């Protein structure tokens, strides 16, 4: 067995798929799908396994998968569906019964798309597309629904409504709960909407990944090592998969070895792995936070206590927060204590300066970084919702982000 078929970071894991049975996620999801006549919404933190769950439960052949990130206009949405519909061709299939009208109309649209013409989708056409899906028992999955603009979300929900009442099954996947405000705002959707939340990953959940994966490659790795990695993974199965894969790569195990061998990476080896992995996640998203807002001319250089150079206030704050663990919720006092540790006495920023900078970072997170804001600063508390940002703060070399423009 090959390494890339065992530890899969970013795709669909197979041998290291963890069902987290104690949460009954698959069961809850299957029950909602079976019940039907509703939109099933799956929400959870970024990279917590929403897409993986959905792919596991709904076979690829039984769904039409639309990627919210690819949809910029309502017409994009409908075109994406028609493109993915496995249409019978007029000549080969004997189209019968009530489906016939729909199929023929859609085949017509499909040939327009293929010919490269711009297709408009009036309401009756949308209805035909959805009816055709329902009659062929296809589930509509819209992944990363939060990437659709509110206007498109609303138009999609409105168009789907009637067909859901007739039995079309729809799944929306999104990060924040409030992505579904559009649904709850829609009249007649009450009771036709189910919500499944993916809870954060516990250490034990994460440990199932190496437990399943290493033996498949003929490797044993001490429990303590796996626990250390699980703690560093900050509730992210993606990071855990990546760490395990990197341990194998470090020992040049690229496929199953015989006989079974024990591997004990030292903490130094593991730390090198984290520092390598963070490079894949840090850029370019979090670099924007480290750089702060555009006008940096008036910014004071702040000398580090260890004599290794100077940083500006944005870098200092990120480094200070990183030194706290970092925790998902932090009080200002904890940040201040770390700043005291980090910077020379004369260069420690005042509270209002820290508060100001964190306020700016919050705006950058909201305006310049796609998706749910990765951090929030309110009433002296810093909330870091994104595990990747926490991982970035801890392991990346923030000093290296250019101080001079
Ligand atoms: N149930 C699982 N078992 C094992 N690894 C998982 C599981 N769910 C997610 N992962 C890991 O996390 C990665 C991200 O999962 P994904 O479903 O794409 O996240 P989301 O859709 O929530 O952003 C996957 O590629 C895989 O490496
Ligand atoms: Mg996803």
Coordinates of C-alpha atoms and ligand atoms in Angstrom, one line a residue:
X1 CA 0.0 0.0 0.0
X2 CA 1.3 3.5 -0.9
X3 CA 1.7 6.3 1.6
X4 CA -0.5 8.7 -0.3
X5 CA -3.3 6.1 -0.1
X6 CA -3.0 5.9 3.7
X7 CA -2.6 9.4 5.0
X8 CA -4.6 11.8 2.9
X9 CA -4.5 15.5 3.8
X10 CA -6.9 17.6 1.8
X11 CA -8.7 14.8 -0.1
X12 CA -10.9 11.9 0.8
X13 CA -9.2 9.5 3.2
X14 CA -10.1 5.8 2.9
X15 CA -8.1 3.6 5.3
X16 CA -7.6 6.5 7.7
X17 CA -11.2 7.6 7.5
X18 CA -12.5 8.0 11.1
X19 CA -16.3 7.8 11.6
X20 CA -16.3 9.2 15.1
X21 CA -19.0 6.8 15.9
X22 CA -19.6 8.2 19.3
X23 CA -21.1 11.3 17.6
X24 CA -23.4 9.3 15.3
X25 CA -22.7 11.8 12.5
X26 CA -23.2 9.4 9.6
X27 CA -26.4 8.0 11.2
X28 CA -27.9 11.5 11.9
X29 CA -27.1 12.5 8.3
X30 CA -28.5 9.3 6.8
X31 CA -31.7 9.7 8.8
X32 CA -32.2 13.3 7.6
X33 CA -31.6 12.2 4.0
X34 CA -34.0 9.3 4.3
X35 CA -36.7 11.5 5.8
X36 CA -36.3 13.9 2.9
X37 CA -38.4 16.9 2.0
X38 CA -35.9 19.3 3.4
X39 CA -32.6 21.1 3.1
X40 CA -30.0 19.3 5.2
X41 CA -27.4 21.8 6.4
X42 CA -24.0 20.6 7.5
X43 CA -21.9 23.1 9.4
X44 CA -18.6 23.0 11.3
X45 CA -15.3 24.6 11.6
X46 CA -13.0 25.0 8.6
X47 CA -11.5 21.7 7.5
X48 CA -13.3 19.6 10.2
X49 CA -14.5 17.0 7.8
X50 CA -17.8 18.4 6.3
X51 CA -17.0 17.5 2.7
X52 CA -15.5 14.2 3.8
X53 CA -18.7 13.2 5.7
X54 CA -20.9 14.1 2.8
X55 CA -18.8 12.2 0.3
X56 CA -18.7 9.2 2.6
X57 CA -22.5 9.1 3.0
X58 CA -23.7 10.1 -0.5
X59 CA -22.2 8.0 -3.3
X60 CA -20.8 10.2 -6.1
X61 CA -23.2 8.7 -8.6
X62 CA -26.1 9.7 -6.5
X63 CA -25.5 13.4 -6.3
X64 CA -24.8 16.6 -8.2
X65 CA -22.0 18.4 -6.4
X66 CA -21.8 22.2 -6.8
X67 CA -18.8 24.0 -5.4
X68 CA -20.0 27.3 -3.9
X69 CA -16.5 28.8 -4.6
X70 CA -17.1 28.5 -8.3
X71 CA -20.5 30.2 -8.4
X72 CA -20.5 33.9 -9.1
X73 CA -23.9 34.4 -10.6
X74 CA -27.2 32.6 -10.5
X75 CA -26.6 31.4 -14.1
X76 CA -23.3 29.8 -13.0
X77 CA -25.2 27.8 -10.5
X78 CA -27.7 26.4 -13.0
X79 CA -25.0 25.9 -15.7
X80 CA -22.9 23.9 -13.1
X81 CA -25.9 21.6 -12.5
X82 CA -26.7 21.0 -16.1
X83 CA -23.0 20.3 -16.8
X84 CA -22.9 17.6 -14.1
X85 CA -26.2 16.0 -14.9
X86 CA -25.6 12.7 -16.5
X87 CA -28.0 13.2 -19.3
X88 CA -29.3 10.5 -21.5
X89 CA -28.7 11.4 -25.1
X90 CA -31.8 11.8 -27.2
X91 CA -30.8 9.1 -29.7
X92 CA -29.7 6.3 -27.3
X93 CA -32.2 6.6 -24.4
X94 CA -35.8 5.8 -24.6
X95 CA -37.2 8.8 -22.8
X96 CA -40.6 8.0 -21.3
X97 CA -43.3 9.3 -19.1
X98 CA -43.3 12.5 -17.2
X99 CA -39.5 12.8 -17.4
X100 CA -39.6 13.2 -21.1
X101 CA -40.4 16.9 -21.4
X102 CA -37.7 17.8 -18.8
X103 CA -35.0 15.7 -20.3
X104 CA -35.5 17.1 -23.8
X105 CA -35.5 20.6 -22.6
X106 CA -32.3 20.1 -20.6
X107 CA -30.6 18.3 -23.4
X108 CA -31.3 21.4 -25.4
X109 CA -29.7 23.6 -22.8
X110 CA -26.7 21.3 -22.5
X111 CA -26.0 21.5 -26.2
X112 CA -26.1 25.3 -25.9
X113 CA -23.6 25.2 -23.1
X114 CA -21.4 22.8 -25.1
X115 CA -21.6 25.2 -28.1
X116 CA -20.3 27.9 -25.8
X117 CA -23.4 30.1 -25.9
X118 CA -24.4 32.0 -22.8
X119 CA -27.5 30.4 -21.3
X120 CA -30.2 32.2 -19.4
X121 CA -32.3 30.3 -17.0
X122 CA -35.9 31.5 -16.7
X123 CA -38.0 30.0 -13.9
X124 CA -39.6 27.2 -16.0
X125 CA -36.2 26.0 -17.1
X126 CA -34.9 25.9 -13.6
X127 CA -37.9 23.9 -12.6
X128 CA -37.2 21.4 -15.4
X129 CA -33.7 21.0 -14.3
X130 CA -34.7 20.3 -10.7
X131 CA -37.5 18.0 -11.7
X132 CA -35.1 16.0 -13.8
X133 CA -32.8 15.7 -10.9
X134 CA -35.6 14.6 -8.6
X135 CA -36.9 12.0 -11.0
X136 CA -33.5 10.5 -11.3
X137 CA -33.0 10.4 -7.5
X138 CA -30.1 12.7 -7.5
X139 CA -29.3 14.7 -4.4
X140 CA -28.1 18.3 -4.8
X141 CA -25.1 19.1 -2.7
X142 CA -23.9 22.7 -2.5
X143 CA -20.5 22.7 -0.9
X144 CA -19.1 25.9 0.7
X145 CA -22.6 27.5 0.5
X146 CA -21.3 30.5 2.5
X147 CA -19.2 31.5 -0.6
X148 CA -22.4 32.3 -2.5
X149 CA -23.5 35.9 -2.1
X150 CA -26.6 36.5 -0.1
X151 CA -28.5 37.4 -3.2
X152 CA -27.6 34.2 -4.9
X153 CA -28.3 32.2 -1.8
X154 CA -31.8 33.6 -1.7
X155 CA -32.5 33.0 -5.3
X156 CA -31.2 29.4 -5.0
X157 CA -33.3 28.7 -1.9
X158 CA -36.4 30.2 -3.6
X159 CA -36.0 28.2 -6.8
X160 CA -35.4 25.0 -4.8
X161 CA -38.4 25.4 -2.5
X162 CA -41.1 23.9 -4.6
X163 CA -39.0 21.0 -5.7
X164 CA -38.0 20.2 -2.1
X165 CA -41.7 20.0 -1.3
X166 CA -42.0 17.4 -4.1
X167 CA -39.1 15.4 -2.8
X168 CA -35.8 16.7 -4.1
X169 CA -33.1 16.3 -1.5
X170 CA -30.8 19.2 -1.0
X171 CA -27.6 19.4 1.2
X172 CA -25.8 22.6 1.9
X173 CA -22.4 22.6 3.5
X174 CA -21.0 25.7 5.2
X175 CA -18.7 27.1 7.9
X176 CA -20.8 29.5 9.9
X177 CA -24.3 29.0 11.1
X178 CA -25.3 32.4 9.9
X179 CA -24.8 31.3 6.3
X180 CA -28.2 29.9 6.7
X181 CA -30.0 33.0 7.6
X182 CA -31.2 33.2 4.0
X183 CA -33.0 29.9 4.5
X184 CA -34.7 30.8 7.8
X185 CA -35.7 34.1 6.4
X186 CA -37.6 32.4 3.6
X187 CA -41.3 31.8 4.3
X188 CA -42.6 28.3 4.4
X189 CA -39.1 26.8 5.1
X190 CA -39.8 26.2 8.8
X191 CA -39.6 22.5 9.5
X192 CA -38.1 21.9 6.1
X193 CA -34.6 22.4 7.3
X194 CA -32.4 20.2 9.3
X195 CA -29.1 21.1 10.8
X196 CA -26.1 18.8 11.5
X197 CA -23.1 20.3 13.3
X198 CA -19.7 18.8 13.1
X199 CA -18.2 19.1 16.5
X200 CA -14.5 19.8 17.0
X201 CA -12.1 16.8 17.0
X202 CA -11.1 15.4 20.4
X203 CA -7.6 14.1 21.0
X204 CA -8.9 10.6 20.9
X205 CA -10.7 11.2 17.6
X206 CA -7.4 12.5 16.2
X207 CA -5.5 9.5 17.6
X208 CA -7.6 7.2 15.5
X209 CA -5.8 8.5 12.4
X210 CA -2.3 7.2 13.2
X211 CA -3.9 4.1 14.9
X212 CA -5.5 3.1 11.5
X213 CA -2.7 4.4 9.3
X214 CA 0.7 3.4 10.6
X215 CA 0.0 -0.4 10.9
X216 CA -1.1 -0.4 7.2
X217 CA 2.4 0.8 6.3
X218 CA 4.1 -1.7 8.5
X219 CA 5.0 0.9 11.1
X220 CA 4.6 1.3 14.8
X221 CA 5.0 4.7 16.4
X222 CA 4.9 5.2 20.2
X223 CA 1.5 6.3 21.7
X224 CA 3.3 9.2 23.3
X225 CA 4.5 10.5 19.9
X226 CA 1.0 10.3 18.5
X227 CA -0.4 12.1 21.5
X228 CA 2.1 14.9 21.0
X229 CA 1.1 15.3 17.4
X230 CA -2.6 15.2 18.2
X231 CA -2.1 18.0 20.7
X232 CA -0.3 20.1 18.1
X233 CA -3.0 19.4 15.5
X234 CA -5.3 21.8 17.4
X235 CA -8.5 19.8 16.6
X236 CA -7.7 19.6 12.9
X237 CA -7.8 16.2 11.3
X238 CA -6.2 17.7 8.2
X239 CA -3.1 18.7 10.3
X240 CA -3.1 15.3 11.9
X241 CA -3.1 13.5 8.5
X242 CA -0.3 15.8 7.3
X243 CA 1.9 15.2 10.4
X244 CA 1.6 11.5 10.1
X245 CA 2.4 11.6 6.4
X246 CA 5.4 13.7 7.1
X247 CA 6.7 11.3 9.7
X248 CA 6.5 8.5 7.1
X249 CA 8.3 10.7 4.6
X250 CA 11.0 11.6 7.1
X251 CA 11.8 7.9 7.4
X252 CA 11.4 7.4 3.7
X253 CA 8.6 5.0 4.1
X254 CA 6.6 5.6 0.9
X255 CA 4.9 2.2 0.9
X256 CA 4.2 -0.7 3.2
X257 CA 7.4 -2.1 4.6
X258 CA 8.2 -5.7 5.8
X259 CA 8.8 -6.7 8.5
X260 CA 7.1 -4.2 10.8
X261 CA 9.4 -1.6 12.3
X262 CA 9.2 0.8 15.2
X263 CA 9.9 4.5 14.6
X264 CA 10.5 7.0 17.4
X265 CA 10.8 10.5 16.0
X266 CA 12.4 12.9 18.6
X267 CA 10.7 16.2 19.5
X268 CA 13.2 18.0 17.3
X269 CA 12.2 16.0 14.3
X270 CA 8.5 16.7 15.1
X271 CA 9.2 20.4 15.5
X272 CA 10.9 20.5 12.2
X273 CA 7.9 18.8 10.7
X274 CA 5.5 21.4 12.2
X275 CA 7.7 24.3 10.9
X276 CA 7.6 22.8 7.4
X277 CA 3.9 22.1 7.5
X278 CA 3.1 25.6 8.7
X279 CA 4.6 27.0 5.5
X280 CA 1.9 25.3 3.5
X281 CA -0.8 26.9 5.6
X282 CA 0.5 30.3 6.6
X283 CA 0.8 31.9 3.2
X284 CA -0.7 34.0 1.9
X285 CA -3.7 34.2 4.2
X286 CA -2.2 35.0 7.6
X287 CA 0.7 37.0 6.2
X288 CA -1.9 39.7 5.7
X289 CA -2.4 39.8 9.5
X290 CA 1.3 39.9 10.2
X291 CA 1.7 42.9 7.8
X292 CA -1.1 44.9 9.3
X293 CA -2.8 47.7 7.4
X294 CA -1.2 49.4 4.5
X295 CA 0.3 52.5 6.1
X296 CA 3.2 51.2 8.0
X297 CA 5.5 54.2 7.7
X298 CA 4.9 55.6 11.2
X299 CA 5.2 52.2 12.8
X300 CA 7.9 51.9 15.5
X301 CA 10.4 49.1 15.4
X302 CA 10.2 47.2 18.7
X303 CA 13.4 45.4 19.8
X304 CA 13.3 41.8 20.9
X305 CA 14.6 41.0 24.3
X306 CA 16.7 38.1 22.9
X307 CA 18.6 40.5 20.7
X308 CA 17.5 38.8 17.5
X309 CA 16.3 42.0 15.9
X310 CA 13.1 44.2 15.8
X311 CA 9.5 43.6 14.8
X312 CA 6.6 45.9 14.5
X313 CA 3.5 45.8 16.7
X314 CA 1.6 43.5 14.5
X315 CA 4.3 40.9 14.4
X316 CA 4.9 41.3 18.1
X317 CA 1.3 40.6 18.9
X318 CA 1.1 37.6 16.7
X319 CA 4.3 36.2 18.3
X320 CA 3.1 37.0 21.8
X321 CA -0.2 35.2 21.1
X322 CA 1.6 32.3 19.6
X323 CA 3.6 31.9 22.8
X324 CA 0.4 31.4 24.8
X325 CA -0.2 28.0 23.2
X326 CA -2.1 29.6 21.6
X327 CA -5.5 29.3 23.1
X328 CA -8.7 29.9 21.2
X329 CA -9.8 32.6 23.7
X330 CA -7.3 34.9 25.3
X331 CA -7.6 37.9 27.7
X332 CA -5.6 41.0 27.1
X333 CA -3.6 40.4 30.2
X334 CA -2.2 37.2 28.9
X335 CA -1.1 38.9 25.7
X336 CA 0.5 41.7 27.7
X337 CA 2.5 39.3 29.8
X338 CA 3.9 37.6 26.7
X339 CA 4.7 41.0 25.1
X340 CA 6.7 41.8 28.3
X341 CA 8.6 38.6 27.9
X342 CA 9.2 39.1 24.2
X343 CA 10.2 42.8 24.0
X344 CA 12.6 45.2 25.6
X345 CA 11.0 47.2 28.4
X346 CA 11.1 50.5 26.6
X347 CA 9.5 49.0 23.5
X348 CA 6.4 47.3 25.1
X349 CA 3.3 48.8 23.5
X350 CA 0.6 50.5 25.6
X351 CA -2.8 48.9 26.0
X352 CA -4.5 51.2 23.6
X353 CA -1.9 50.5 21.0
X354 CA -2.4 46.8 21.3
X355 CA -6.1 47.2 21.3
X356 CA -5.9 49.4 18.2
X357 CA -3.7 46.9 16.3
X358 CA -6.0 44.0 17.2
X359 CA -8.9 46.0 16.0
X360 CA -7.1 46.5 12.7
X361 CA -6.4 42.8 12.5
X362 CA -10.0 42.0 13.0
X363 CA -10.9 44.3 10.1
X364 CA -8.3 42.6 7.9
X365 CA -9.7 39.2 8.9
X366 CA -13.2 40.4 8.0
X367 CA -12.4 42.2 4.8
X368 CA -9.2 40.7 3.3
X369 CA -9.5 37.1 4.2
X370 CA -12.1 34.9 2.5
X371 CA -14.5 32.9 4.6
X372 CA -15.5 33.2 8.3
X373 CA -13.3 35.8 10.1
X374 CA -10.4 34.0 11.6
X375 CA -10.1 36.2 14.7
X376 CA -12.2 38.6 16.7
X377 CA -11.2 41.2 19.3
X378 CA -14.0 42.3 21.6
X379 CA -14.1 43.5 25.3
X380 CA -10.5 42.7 26.0
X381 CA -10.8 39.2 24.7
X382 CA -9.2 37.8 21.6
X383 CA -11.0 34.9 19.9
X384 CA -9.1 32.8 17.4
X385 CA -11.6 30.7 15.7
X386 CA -9.4 29.2 13.1
X387 CA -7.1 26.3 14.1
X388 CA -4.8 27.0 11.2
X389 CA -4.3 30.6 12.4
X390 CA -3.4 29.2 15.9
X391 CA -1.0 26.7 14.3
X392 CA 0.5 29.5 12.2
X393 CA 1.0 31.8 15.2
X394 CA 2.8 29.0 17.1
X395 CA 5.1 27.7 14.4
X396 CA 5.8 30.2 11.7
X397 CA 8.7 32.5 11.8
X398 CA 6.7 35.7 12.0
X399 CA 9.9 37.7 12.2
X400 CA 10.6 36.7 8.7
X401 CA 7.7 38.6 7.2
X402 CA 9.3 41.6 5.7
X403 CA 9.2 44.6 8.1
X404 CA 10.4 47.1 5.5
X405 CA 8.1 47.4 2.5
Ligands
LIG1 N1 -13.6 11.6 9.1 C1 -12.3 11.8 8.8 N2 -11.4 10.9 9.0 C2 -10.1 11.2 8.7 N3 -9.6 12.3 8.2 C3 -10.5 13.3 8.0 C4 -11.9 13.1 8.3 N4 -12.6 14.2 8.0 C5 -11.6 15.1 7.5 N5 -10.4 14.5 7.5 C6 -9.1 15.2 7.1 O1 -9.4 16.6 7.0 C7 -9.3 17.1 5.7 C8 -10.3 18.2 5.5 O2 -11.6 17.6 5.5 P1 -12.8 18.3 4.7 O3 -14.0 17.4 4.7 O4 -12.3 18.7 3.3 O5 -13.0 19.6 5.5 P2 -14.2 20.7 5.4 O6 -15.1 20.3 4.2 O7 -14.9 20.7 6.7 O8 -13.5 22.0 5.2 C9 -9.5 15.8 4.8 O9 -8.9 16.0 3.6 C10 -8.8 14.8 5.7 O10 -7.4 14.9 5.5
LIG2 MG1 -15.1 21.3 2.4

